[in-house]
Amino acid sequence: TVTGVQTCALPISVACAGTGVAYITLSWRVDRATGVSLAIDGPGKYGDYPASFSVDVPFACSVAQHTYTITSTGGSGPAATQTRTILRA
């Protein structure tokens, strides 16, 4: 069996007031893995989380968009990855 991202819920855009920081909620469920690694805007790791989880993360409003990537960890077989780009509204 292959590890897979079953659900990944992220907003399409974020309403920002000024150039501060807004927080968005990311939710996911990954099968056949023990957790996920989250990266924001690149390959560097933002944090490690359980395979089914929901977390509030920052969205810097001074930039037009950010990319959020979750990668499964601790599973059998190749890691599953889901990447989404979220726009500033």
CSV table of N, CA, C and O in Angstrom, one decimal:
chain,number,residue,atom,x,y,z
A,1,THR,N,0.8,-1.2,0.0
A,1,THR,CA,0.0,0.0,0.0
A,1,THR,C,0.9,1.2,0.0
A,1,THR,O,2.0,1.3,0.6
A,2,VAL,N,0.4,2.3,-0.6
A,2,VAL,CA,1.1,3.5,-0.8
A,2,VAL,C,0.6,4.6,0.1
A,2,VAL,O,-0.6,4.7,0.4
A,3,THR,N,1.5,5.4,0.7
A,3,THR,CA,1.1,6.5,1.5
A,3,THR,C,0.4,7.5,0.6
A,3,THR,O,0.8,7.7,-0.5
A,4,GLY,N,-0.6,8.2,1.1
A,4,GLY,CA,-1.3,9.1,0.3
A,4,GLY,C,-2.0,10.2,1.2
A,4,GLY,O,-2.4,10.0,2.3
A,5,VAL,N,-2.0,11.4,0.6
A,5,VAL,CA,-2.7,12.5,1.2
A,5,VAL,C,-4.2,12.4,0.8
A,5,VAL,O,-4.5,12.5,-0.4
A,6,GLN,N,-5.0,12.1,1.8
A,6,GLN,CA,-6.4,11.9,1.5
A,6,GLN,C,-7.2,13.2,1.5
A,6,GLN,O,-8.1,13.3,0.6
A,7,THR,N,-7.0,14.1,2.4
A,7,THR,CA,-7.6,15.4,2.4
A,7,THR,C,-6.6,16.4,2.7
A,7,THR,O,-5.7,16.2,3.5
A,8,CYS,N,-6.7,17.6,2.1
A,8,CYS,CA,-5.9,18.7,2.4
A,8,CYS,C,-6.7,20.0,2.2
A,8,CYS,O,-7.1,20.3,1.1
A,9,ALA,N,-7.1,20.6,3.3
A,9,ALA,CA,-8.0,21.8,3.2
A,9,ALA,C,-7.3,23.0,3.6
A,9,ALA,O,-6.7,23.2,4.7
A,10,LEU,N,-7.2,23.9,2.6
A,10,LEU,CA,-6.5,25.2,2.7
A,10,LEU,C,-7.4,26.2,2.0
A,10,LEU,O,-8.0,25.9,1.0
A,11,PRO,N,-7.3,27.5,2.5
A,11,PRO,CA,-8.1,28.5,1.8
A,11,PRO,C,-7.4,28.8,0.4
A,11,PRO,O,-6.2,28.5,0.2
A,12,ILE,N,-8.2,29.4,-0.5
A,12,ILE,CA,-7.7,29.8,-1.8
A,12,ILE,C,-7.0,31.2,-1.6
A,12,ILE,O,-6.0,31.4,-2.3
A,13,SER,N,-7.6,32.0,-0.8
A,13,SER,CA,-7.0,33.4,-0.6
A,13,SER,C,-7.2,33.8,0.8
A,13,SER,O,-8.0,33.2,1.6
A,14,VAL,N,-6.5,34.8,1.2
A,14,VAL,CA,-6.5,35.4,2.6
A,14,VAL,C,-6.8,36.9,2.5
A,14,VAL,O,-6.1,37.6,1.7
A,15,ALA,N,-7.7,37.3,3.2
A,15,ALA,CA,-8.0,38.8,3.3
A,15,ALA,C,-7.1,39.4,4.3
A,15,ALA,O,-7.0,39.0,5.5
A,16,CYS,N,-6.2,40.3,3.8
A,16,CYS,CA,-5.2,40.9,4.7
A,16,CYS,C,-5.6,42.4,4.9
A,16,CYS,O,-6.0,43.1,4.0
A,17,ALA,N,-5.4,42.9,6.1
A,17,ALA,CA,-5.5,44.3,6.4
A,17,ALA,C,-4.1,44.9,6.6
A,17,ALA,O,-3.5,44.6,7.6
A,18,GLY,N,-3.6,45.6,5.6
A,18,GLY,CA,-2.3,46.1,5.7
A,18,GLY,C,-1.2,45.1,5.3
A,18,GLY,O,-1.5,44.2,4.6
A,19,THR,N,-0.1,45.3,5.9
A,19,THR,CA,1.1,44.4,5.6
A,19,THR,C,1.5,43.6,6.8
A,19,THR,O,2.6,43.1,6.9
A,20,GLY,N,0.6,43.4,7.7
A,20,GLY,CA,0.9,42.6,8.9
A,20,GLY,C,0.8,41.1,8.6
A,20,GLY,O,1.1,40.7,7.5
A,21,VAL,N,0.5,40.3,9.6
A,21,VAL,CA,0.4,38.9,9.5
A,21,VAL,C,-1.0,38.4,9.8
A,21,VAL,O,-1.6,38.8,10.8
A,22,ALA,N,-1.6,37.6,8.9
A,22,ALA,CA,-2.8,37.0,9.1
A,22,ALA,C,-2.5,35.5,9.4
A,22,ALA,O,-1.5,35.0,9.1
A,23,TYR,N,-3.5,34.8,10.0
A,23,TYR,CA,-3.3,33.4,10.3
A,23,TYR,C,-4.4,32.6,9.5
A,23,TYR,O,-5.5,33.0,9.5
A,24,ILE,N,-4.0,31.5,8.9
A,24,ILE,CA,-4.9,30.7,8.2
A,24,ILE,C,-4.8,29.3,8.8
A,24,ILE,O,-3.8,28.9,9.4
A,25,THR,N,-5.9,28.5,8.6
A,25,THR,CA,-6.0,27.2,9.1
A,25,THR,C,-5.7,26.2,8.0
A,25,THR,O,-6.4,26.2,7.0
A,26,LEU,N,-4.8,25.3,8.2
A,26,LEU,CA,-4.5,24.2,7.3
A,26,LEU,C,-4.9,22.9,8.0
A,26,LEU,O,-4.7,22.7,9.2
A,27,SER,N,-5.6,22.1,7.2
A,27,SER,CA,-6.1,20.8,7.8
A,27,SER,C,-5.7,19.7,6.8
A,27,SER,O,-5.8,19.9,5.6
A,28,TRP,N,-5.4,18.5,7.3
A,28,TRP,CA,-5.1,17.4,6.4
A,28,TRP,C,-5.3,16.1,7.0
A,28,TRP,O,-5.4,16.0,8.3
A,29,ARG,N,-5.4,15.0,6.2
A,29,ARG,CA,-5.4,13.6,6.7
A,29,ARG,C,-4.6,12.8,5.7
A,29,ARG,O,-4.8,12.8,4.5
A,30,VAL,N,-3.6,12.2,6.2
A,30,VAL,CA,-2.7,11.4,5.4
A,30,VAL,C,-2.8,9.9,5.9
A,30,VAL,O,-2.6,9.6,7.1
A,31,ASP,N,-3.0,9.0,4.9
A,31,ASP,CA,-3.1,7.6,5.3
A,31,ASP,C,-1.7,6.9,5.2
A,31,ASP,O,-0.9,7.3,4.4
A,32,ARG,N,-1.5,5.9,6.0
A,32,ARG,CA,-0.3,5.0,6.0
A,32,ARG,C,0.9,5.8,6.2
A,32,ARG,O,2.0,5.6,5.6
A,33,ALA,N,0.9,6.8,7.1
A,33,ALA,CA,2.0,7.6,7.6
A,33,ALA,C,1.8,8.0,9.0
A,33,ALA,O,0.7,7.9,9.5
A,34,THR,N,2.9,8.2,9.7
A,34,THR,CA,2.8,8.6,11.1
A,34,THR,C,2.7,10.1,11.3
A,34,THR,O,2.4,10.6,12.4
A,35,GLY,N,3.0,10.9,10.3
A,35,GLY,CA,3.0,12.3,10.4
A,35,GLY,C,3.2,13.0,9.1
A,35,GLY,O,3.3,12.4,8.1
A,36,VAL,N,3.3,14.4,9.2
A,36,VAL,CA,3.6,15.2,8.0
A,36,VAL,C,4.6,16.2,8.5
A,36,VAL,O,4.7,16.6,9.6
A,37,SER,N,5.4,16.7,7.5
A,37,SER,CA,6.3,17.8,7.6
A,37,SER,C,5.7,18.9,6.8
A,37,SER,O,5.3,18.7,5.7
A,38,LEU,N,5.6,20.1,7.4
A,38,LEU,CA,5.1,21.3,6.7
A,38,LEU,C,6.2,22.3,6.4
A,38,LEU,O,7.1,22.6,7.2
A,39,ALA,N,6.2,22.7,5.1
A,39,ALA,CA,7.1,23.8,4.6
A,39,ALA,C,6.3,24.9,4.1
A,39,ALA,O,5.2,24.8,3.5
A,40,ILE,N,6.8,26.1,4.4
A,40,ILE,CA,6.2,27.4,3.9
A,40,ILE,C,7.2,28.1,3.0
A,40,ILE,O,8.3,28.4,3.4
A,41,ASP,N,6.8,28.3,1.7
A,41,ASP,CA,7.7,29.1,0.8
A,41,ASP,C,9.0,28.4,0.6
A,41,ASP,O,10.1,29.1,0.6
A,42,GLY,N,9.1,27.2,0.4
A,42,GLY,CA,10.4,26.6,0.1
A,42,GLY,C,10.6,25.3,0.8
A,42,GLY,O,9.8,24.8,1.5
A,43,PRO,N,11.8,24.7,0.6
A,43,PRO,CA,12.1,23.4,1.2
A,43,PRO,C,12.4,23.4,2.7
A,43,PRO,O,12.4,22.3,3.3
A,44,GLY,N,12.6,24.5,3.3
A,44,GLY,CA,12.9,24.5,4.8
A,44,GLY,C,11.7,24.1,5.5
A,44,GLY,O,10.5,24.4,5.2
A,45,LYS,N,11.9,23.3,6.6
A,45,LYS,CA,10.8,22.8,7.4
A,45,LYS,C,10.2,23.8,8.4
A,45,LYS,O,11.0,24.4,9.1
A,46,TYR,N,8.9,24.0,8.3
A,46,TYR,CA,8.3,24.9,9.3
A,46,TYR,C,7.9,24.1,10.6
A,46,TYR,O,8.1,24.6,11.7
A,47,GLY,N,7.5,22.8,10.4
A,47,GLY,CA,7.2,22.0,11.6
A,47,GLY,C,6.8,20.6,11.2
A,47,GLY,O,6.5,20.3,10.1
A,48,ASP,N,6.7,19.8,12.2
A,48,ASP,CA,6.3,18.4,12.1
A,48,ASP,C,5.0,18.2,12.9
A,48,ASP,O,4.8,18.8,14.0
A,49,TYR,N,4.0,17.5,12.3
A,49,TYR,CA,2.7,17.4,12.8
A,49,TYR,C,2.2,15.9,12.7
A,49,TYR,O,2.7,15.2,11.9
A,50,PRO,N,1.1,15.6,13.4
A,50,PRO,CA,0.5,14.3,13.2
A,50,PRO,C,-0.1,14.1,11.8
A,50,PRO,O,-0.4,15.1,11.1
A,51,ALA,N,-0.4,12.8,11.5
A,51,ALA,CA,-0.9,12.5,10.1
A,51,ALA,C,-2.3,13.1,9.9
A,51,ALA,O,-2.6,13.4,8.7
A,52,SER,N,-3.1,13.3,10.9
A,52,SER,CA,-4.4,14.0,10.8
A,52,SER,C,-4.4,15.1,11.8
A,52,SER,O,-4.3,14.9,13.0
A,53,PHE,N,-4.5,16.3,11.2
A,53,PHE,CA,-4.3,17.5,12.1
A,53,PHE,C,-4.8,18.7,11.5
A,53,PHE,O,-5.1,18.8,10.3
A,54,SER,N,-5.0,19.8,12.3
A,54,SER,CA,-5.4,21.1,11.8
A,54,SER,C,-4.5,22.1,12.6
A,54,SER,O,-4.4,22.0,13.9
A,55,VAL,N,-4.0,23.1,11.9
A,55,VAL,CA,-3.1,24.0,12.6
A,55,VAL,C,-3.2,25.4,12.0
A,55,VAL,O,-3.5,25.5,10.8
A,56,ASP,N,-3.1,26.4,12.8
A,56,ASP,CA,-3.1,27.8,12.3
A,56,ASP,C,-1.6,28.2,12.1
A,56,ASP,O,-0.8,28.0,12.9
A,57,VAL,N,-1.4,28.7,10.9
A,57,VAL,CA,0.0,29.1,10.5
A,57,VAL,C,-0.1,30.5,9.9
A,57,VAL,O,-1.1,31.0,9.5
A,58,PRO,N,1.1,31.2,10.0
A,58,PRO,CA,1.1,32.6,9.5
A,58,PRO,C,1.1,32.8,8.0
A,58,PRO,O,1.5,31.9,7.3
A,59,PHE,N,0.5,33.9,7.6
A,59,PHE,CA,0.5,34.3,6.2
A,59,PHE,C,0.9,35.8,6.3
A,59,PHE,O,0.2,36.7,6.7
A,60,ALA,N,2.2,36.1,5.8
A,60,ALA,CA,2.7,37.4,5.8
A,60,ALA,C,2.0,38.2,4.7
A,60,ALA,O,2.1,37.9,3.5
A,61,CYS,N,1.3,39.2,5.1
A,61,CYS,CA,0.5,40.0,4.1
A,61,CYS,C,1.3,40.9,3.2
A,61,CYS,O,0.8,41.5,2.3
A,62,SER,N,2.5,41.1,3.5
A,62,SER,CA,3.4,42.0,2.7
A,62,SER,C,3.8,41.3,1.4
A,62,SER,O,4.4,42.0,0.5
A,63,VAL,N,3.4,40.0,1.2
A,63,VAL,CA,3.8,39.3,0.0
A,63,VAL,C,2.5,38.9,-0.7
A,63,VAL,O,1.5,38.5,0.0
A,64,ALA,N,2.4,38.8,-2.0
A,64,ALA,CA,1.2,38.5,-2.7
A,64,ALA,C,0.7,37.1,-2.6
A,64,ALA,O,-0.5,36.8,-2.7
A,65,GLN,N,1.6,36.1,-2.4
A,65,GLN,CA,1.3,34.7,-2.2
A,65,GLN,C,2.3,34.0,-1.4
A,65,GLN,O,3.4,34.4,-1.3
A,66,HIS,N,1.8,32.8,-0.9
A,66,HIS,CA,2.7,31.9,-0.2
A,66,HIS,C,2.4,30.5,-0.6
A,66,HIS,O,1.2,30.2,-0.9
A,67,THR,N,3.4,29.6,-0.6
A,67,THR,CA,3.2,28.2,-0.9
A,67,THR,C,3.4,27.4,0.3
A,67,THR,O,4.4,27.5,1.0
A,68,TYR,N,2.4,26.5,0.5
A,68,TYR,CA,2.4,25.6,1.7
A,68,TYR,C,2.5,24.2,1.2
A,68,TYR,O,1.7,23.8,0.3
A,69,THR,N,3.5,23.4,1.7
A,69,THR,CA,3.7,22.0,1.3
A,69,THR,C,3.7,21.1,2.5
A,69,THR,O,4.4,21.3,3.4
A,70,ILE,N,2.8,20.0,2.4
A,70,ILE,CA,2.9,19.0,3.4
A,70,ILE,C,3.4,17.7,2.7
A,70,ILE,O,3.1,17.4,1.6
A,71,THR,N,4.3,17.1,3.5
A,71,THR,CA,4.9,15.8,3.0
A,71,THR,C,4.8,14.8,4.0
A,71,THR,O,5.1,15.0,5.2
A,72,SER,N,4.3,13.6,3.7
A,72,SER,CA,4.1,12.5,4.6
A,72,SER,C,5.4,12.0,5.2
A,72,SER,O,6.5,12.1,4.5
A,73,THR,N,5.4,11.6,6.4
A,73,THR,CA,6.6,11.1,7.1
A,73,THR,C,6.3,9.8,7.8
A,73,THR,O,5.1,9.6,8.2
A,74,GLY,N,7.2,8.9,7.9
A,74,GLY,CA,7.1,7.7,8.7
A,74,GLY,C,6.2,6.6,8.1
A,74,GLY,O,5.7,5.8,8.7
A,75,GLY,N,6.0,6.7,6.8
A,75,GLY,CA,5.1,5.7,6.1
A,75,GLY,C,6.0,4.7,5.4
A,75,GLY,O,7.2,4.7,5.4
A,76,SER,N,5.3,3.7,4.9
A,76,SER,CA,6.0,2.7,4.1
A,76,SER,C,5.8,3.1,2.6
A,76,SER,O,4.7,3.5,2.2
A,77,GLY,N,6.9,3.0,1.9
A,77,GLY,CA,6.8,3.5,0.5
A,77,GLY,C,7.2,4.9,0.4
A,77,GLY,O,7.6,5.6,1.3
A,78,PRO,N,7.1,5.4,-0.8
A,78,PRO,CA,7.5,6.8,-1.1
A,78,PRO,C,6.6,7.8,-0.3
A,78,PRO,O,5.4,7.6,-0.1
A,79,ALA,N,7.2,9.0,0.0
A,79,ALA,CA,6.4,10.0,0.7
A,79,ALA,C,5.4,10.6,-0.3
A,79,ALA,O,5.6,10.7,-1.5
A,80,ALA,N,4.3,11.0,0.2
A,80,ALA,CA,3.3,11.8,-0.5
A,80,ALA,C,3.4,13.2,-0.2
A,80,ALA,O,3.6,13.6,0.9
A,81,THR,N,3.2,14.1,-1.2
A,81,THR,CA,3.4,15.5,-1.1
A,81,THR,C,2.2,16.2,-1.7
A,81,THR,O,1.7,15.8,-2.7
A,82,GLN,N,1.7,17.3,-1.0
A,82,GLN,CA,0.6,18.1,-1.5
A,82,GLN,C,1.1,19.6,-1.3
A,82,GLN,O,1.5,20.0,-0.3
A,83,THR,N,1.1,20.3,-2.4
A,83,THR,CA,1.5,21.7,-2.4
A,83,THR,C,0.4,22.6,-2.9
A,83,THR,O,-0.3,22.3,-3.9
A,84,ARG,N,0.1,23.7,-2.1
A,84,ARG,CA,-0.9,24.7,-2.5
A,84,ARG,C,-0.3,26.1,-2.4
A,84,ARG,O,0.4,26.4,-1.5
A,85,THR,N,-0.7,26.9,-3.4
A,85,THR,CA,-0.3,28.3,-3.3
A,85,THR,C,-1.6,29.1,-2.9
A,85,THR,O,-2.6,28.9,-3.5
A,86,ILE,N,-1.4,30.0,-1.9
A,86,ILE,CA,-2.5,30.8,-1.4
A,86,ILE,C,-2.2,32.2,-1.7
A,86,ILE,O,-1.1,32.7,-1.4
A,87,LEU,N,-3.2,32.9,-2.2
A,87,LEU,CA,-3.0,34.3,-2.6
A,87,LEU,C,-3.6,35.3,-1.6
A,87,LEU,O,-4.5,35.0,-0.9
A,88,ARG,N,-3.0,36.5,-1.6
A,88,ARG,CA,-3.5,37.6,-0.7
A,88,ARG,C,-4.6,38.2,-1.5
A,88,ARG,O,-4.5,38.5,-2.7
A,89,ALA,N,-5.8,38.3,-0.8
A,89,ALA,CA,-7.0,38.9,-1.4
A,89,ALA,C,-6.9,40.4,-1.4
A,89,ALA,O,-6.3,41.0,-0.6
